[in-house]
Tab-separated table of C-alpha atoms and ligand atoms in Angstrom:
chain	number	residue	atom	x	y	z
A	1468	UNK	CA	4.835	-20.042	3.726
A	1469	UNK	CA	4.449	-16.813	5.214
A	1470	UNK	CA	4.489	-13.939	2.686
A	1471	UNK	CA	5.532	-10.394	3.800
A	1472	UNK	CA	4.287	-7.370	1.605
A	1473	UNK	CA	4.766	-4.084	1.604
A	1474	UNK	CA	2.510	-0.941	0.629
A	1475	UNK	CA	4.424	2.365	-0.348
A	1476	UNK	CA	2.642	5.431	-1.037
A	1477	UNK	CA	4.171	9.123	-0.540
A	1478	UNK	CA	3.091	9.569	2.381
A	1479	UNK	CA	1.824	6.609	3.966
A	1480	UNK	CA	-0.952	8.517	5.644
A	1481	UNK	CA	-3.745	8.061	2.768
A	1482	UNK	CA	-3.714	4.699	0.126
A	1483	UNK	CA	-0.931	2.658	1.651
A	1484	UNK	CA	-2.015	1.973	5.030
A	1485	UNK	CA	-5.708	1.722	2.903
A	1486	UNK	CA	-4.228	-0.841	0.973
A	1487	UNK	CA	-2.594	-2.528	3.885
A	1488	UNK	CA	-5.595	-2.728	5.822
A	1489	UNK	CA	-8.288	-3.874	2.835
A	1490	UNK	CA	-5.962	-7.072	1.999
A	1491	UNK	CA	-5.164	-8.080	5.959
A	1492	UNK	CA	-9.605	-8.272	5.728
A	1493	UNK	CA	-9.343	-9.995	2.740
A	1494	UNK	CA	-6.412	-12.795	3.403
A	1495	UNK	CA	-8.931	-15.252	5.044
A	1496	UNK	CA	-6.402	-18.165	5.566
A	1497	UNK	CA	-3.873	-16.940	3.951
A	1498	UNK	CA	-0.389	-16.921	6.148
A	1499	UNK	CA	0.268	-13.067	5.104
A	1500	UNK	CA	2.527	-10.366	6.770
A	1501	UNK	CA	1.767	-6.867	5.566
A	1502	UNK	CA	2.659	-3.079	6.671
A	1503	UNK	CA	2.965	-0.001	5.228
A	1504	UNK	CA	5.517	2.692	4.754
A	1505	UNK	CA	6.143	6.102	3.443
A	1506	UNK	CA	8.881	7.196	0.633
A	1507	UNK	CA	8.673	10.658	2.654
A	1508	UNK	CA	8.781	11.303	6.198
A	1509	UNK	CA	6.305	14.104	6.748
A	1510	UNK	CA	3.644	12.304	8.408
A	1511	UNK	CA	6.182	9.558	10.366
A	1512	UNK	CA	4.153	8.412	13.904
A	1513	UNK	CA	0.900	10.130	12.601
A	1514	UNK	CA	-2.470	7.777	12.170
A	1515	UNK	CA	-4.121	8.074	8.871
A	1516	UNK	CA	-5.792	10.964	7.062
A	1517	UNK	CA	-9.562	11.389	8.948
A	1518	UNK	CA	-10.999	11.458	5.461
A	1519	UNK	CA	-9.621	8.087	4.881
A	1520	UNK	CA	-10.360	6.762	8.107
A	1521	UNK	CA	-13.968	7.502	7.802
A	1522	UNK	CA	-14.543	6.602	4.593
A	1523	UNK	CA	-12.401	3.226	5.215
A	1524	UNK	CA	-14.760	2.557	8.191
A	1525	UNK	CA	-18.025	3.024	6.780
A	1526	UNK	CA	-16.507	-0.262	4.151
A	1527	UNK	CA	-15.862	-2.339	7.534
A	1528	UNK	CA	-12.337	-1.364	7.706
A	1529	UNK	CA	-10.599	-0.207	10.178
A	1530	UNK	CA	-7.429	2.083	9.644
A	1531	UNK	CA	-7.253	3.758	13.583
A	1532	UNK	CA	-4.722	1.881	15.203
A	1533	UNK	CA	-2.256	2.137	11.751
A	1534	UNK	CA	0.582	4.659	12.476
A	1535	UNK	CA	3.097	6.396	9.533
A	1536	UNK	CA	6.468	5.263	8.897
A	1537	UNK	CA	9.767	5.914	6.452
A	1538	UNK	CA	10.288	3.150	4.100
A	1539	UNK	CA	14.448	1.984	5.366
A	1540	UNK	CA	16.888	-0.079	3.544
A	1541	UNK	CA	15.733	-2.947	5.816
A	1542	UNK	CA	12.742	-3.352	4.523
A	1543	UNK	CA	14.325	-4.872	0.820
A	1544	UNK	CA	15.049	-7.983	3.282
A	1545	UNK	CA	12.268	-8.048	5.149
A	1546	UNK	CA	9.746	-8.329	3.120
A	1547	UNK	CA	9.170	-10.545	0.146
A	1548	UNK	CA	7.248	-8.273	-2.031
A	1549	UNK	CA	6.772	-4.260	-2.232
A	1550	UNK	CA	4.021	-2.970	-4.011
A	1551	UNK	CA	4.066	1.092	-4.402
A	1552	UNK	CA	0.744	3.112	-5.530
A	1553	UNK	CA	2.107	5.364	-8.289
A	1554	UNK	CA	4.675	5.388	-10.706
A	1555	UNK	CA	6.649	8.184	-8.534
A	1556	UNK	CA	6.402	5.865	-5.776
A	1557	UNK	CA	8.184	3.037	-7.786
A	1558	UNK	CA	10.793	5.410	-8.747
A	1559	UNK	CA	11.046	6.681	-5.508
A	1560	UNK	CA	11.591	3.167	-4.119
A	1561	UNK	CA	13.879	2.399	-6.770
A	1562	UNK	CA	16.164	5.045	-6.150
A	1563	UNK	CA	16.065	3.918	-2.235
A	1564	UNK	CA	16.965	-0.119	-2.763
A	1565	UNK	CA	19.876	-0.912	-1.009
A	1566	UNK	CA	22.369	-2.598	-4.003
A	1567	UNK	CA	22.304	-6.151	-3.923
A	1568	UNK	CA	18.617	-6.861	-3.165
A	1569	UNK	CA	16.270	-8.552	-5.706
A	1570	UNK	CA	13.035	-7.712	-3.888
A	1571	UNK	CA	10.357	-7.587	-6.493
A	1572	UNK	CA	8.794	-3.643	-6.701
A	1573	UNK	CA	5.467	-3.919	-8.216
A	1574	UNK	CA	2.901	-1.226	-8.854
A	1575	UNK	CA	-0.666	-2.344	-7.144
A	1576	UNK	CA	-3.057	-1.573	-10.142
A	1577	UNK	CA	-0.807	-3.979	-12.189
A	1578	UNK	CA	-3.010	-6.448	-10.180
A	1579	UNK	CA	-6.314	-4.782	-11.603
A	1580	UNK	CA	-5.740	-4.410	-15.248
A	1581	UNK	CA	-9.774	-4.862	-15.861
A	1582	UNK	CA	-9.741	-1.218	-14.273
A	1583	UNK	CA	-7.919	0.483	-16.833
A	1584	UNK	CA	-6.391	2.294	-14.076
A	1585	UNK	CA	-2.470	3.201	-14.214
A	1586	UNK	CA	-2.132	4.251	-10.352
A	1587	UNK	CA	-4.382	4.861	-7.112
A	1588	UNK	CA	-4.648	8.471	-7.482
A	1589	UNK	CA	-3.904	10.413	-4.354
A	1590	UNK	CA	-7.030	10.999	-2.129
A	1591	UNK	CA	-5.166	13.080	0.465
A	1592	UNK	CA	-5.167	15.610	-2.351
A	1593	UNK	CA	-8.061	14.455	-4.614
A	1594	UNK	CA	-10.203	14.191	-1.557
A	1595	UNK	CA	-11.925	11.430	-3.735
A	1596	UNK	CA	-11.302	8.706	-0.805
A	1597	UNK	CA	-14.242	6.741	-2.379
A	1598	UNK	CA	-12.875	6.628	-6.104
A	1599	UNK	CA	-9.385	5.434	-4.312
A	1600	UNK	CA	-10.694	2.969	-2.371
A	1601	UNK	CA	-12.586	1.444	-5.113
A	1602	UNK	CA	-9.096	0.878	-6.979
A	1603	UNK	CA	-7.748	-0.423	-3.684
A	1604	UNK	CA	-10.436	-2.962	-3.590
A	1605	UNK	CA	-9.632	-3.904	-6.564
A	1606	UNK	CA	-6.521	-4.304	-6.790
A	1607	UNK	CA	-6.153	-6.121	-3.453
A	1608	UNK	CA	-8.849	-9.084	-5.130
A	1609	UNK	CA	-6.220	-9.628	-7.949
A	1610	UNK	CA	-3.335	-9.273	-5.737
A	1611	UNK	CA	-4.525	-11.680	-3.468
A	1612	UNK	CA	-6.350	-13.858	-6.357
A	1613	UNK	CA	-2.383	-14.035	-7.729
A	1614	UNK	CA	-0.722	-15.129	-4.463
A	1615	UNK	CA	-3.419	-17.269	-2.977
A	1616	UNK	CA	-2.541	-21.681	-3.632
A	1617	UNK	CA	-4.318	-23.142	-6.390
V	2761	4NP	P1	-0.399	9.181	0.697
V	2761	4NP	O1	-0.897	10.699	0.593
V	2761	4NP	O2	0.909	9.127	-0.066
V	2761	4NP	O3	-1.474	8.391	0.028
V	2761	4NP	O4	-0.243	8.916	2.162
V	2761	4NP	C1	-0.112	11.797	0.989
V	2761	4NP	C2	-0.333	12.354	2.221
V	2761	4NP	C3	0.399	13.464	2.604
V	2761	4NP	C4	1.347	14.000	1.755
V	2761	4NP	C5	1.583	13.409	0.525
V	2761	4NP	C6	0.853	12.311	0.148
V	2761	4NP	N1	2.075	15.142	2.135
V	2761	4NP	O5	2.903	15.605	1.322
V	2761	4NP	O6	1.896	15.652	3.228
């Protein structure tokens, strides 16, 4: 079974497409559709922040060919699973679910509790892209330890 997941952040410029692009290295063999989106549309059609990009890179991952986007009402359909980076972000995508969809919202450190972490601070601000990709890392192991078969 194909799963589709979804990574929200703010702006979808910084930790989301991050996040999106550390599990697609991860999911060896595992049937996985993943994107990214924005709660804001700022940065819509824009590749990620260079800070990111770099910093992704010099882990082996590449973010250049990822391009912003608006989170839409579609999405709660399309995808099985939406995973947000900060508690605004699961507000924000609360406030944006269409009625009538059950599409589980979850907040990505909940998959890294060992980190004491309570979100993936924001690196486009913080400038900390190392400290925020750490988390990512993390957090994409547990996510991925959670939906892989027994
Ligand atoms: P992100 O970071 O949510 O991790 O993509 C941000 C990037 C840009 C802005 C906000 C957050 N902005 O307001 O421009």
């Amino acid at each position: 079974m194909t799963r589709a997941i979804l990574f929200v952040c703010l702006g979808n410029i910084c930790r989301s497409p991050s996040a999106e692009a550390v599990v697609r290295a991860r999911a060896d063999g595992l049937s996985l559709s993943l994107d990214s989106a924005g709660t804001g549309d700022w940065h819509v059609g824009e590749p990620p922040c260079p800070g990111m990009v770099r910093a992704a890179a010099a882990r082996g991952i590449d973010l250049s060919g990822l391009r912003a986007r608006q989170i839409e009402p579609e999405d709660f359909a399309r995808f099985d699973l939406i995973i947000g980076m900060d508690p605004s972000n699961m507000e924000d995508i609360e406030a944006l679910r269409p009625p009538g969809t059950s599409t589980p919202a979850r907040l990505f450190t909940d998959y890294a509790p060992e980190t004491g972490a309570s979100h993936i601070p924001d690196a486009y601000f913080t400038r900390d892209y190392e400290g925020a990709l750490d988390l990512i890392e993390a957090c994409a192991e547990g996510l991925l330890r959670e939906i892989a078969p027994r």
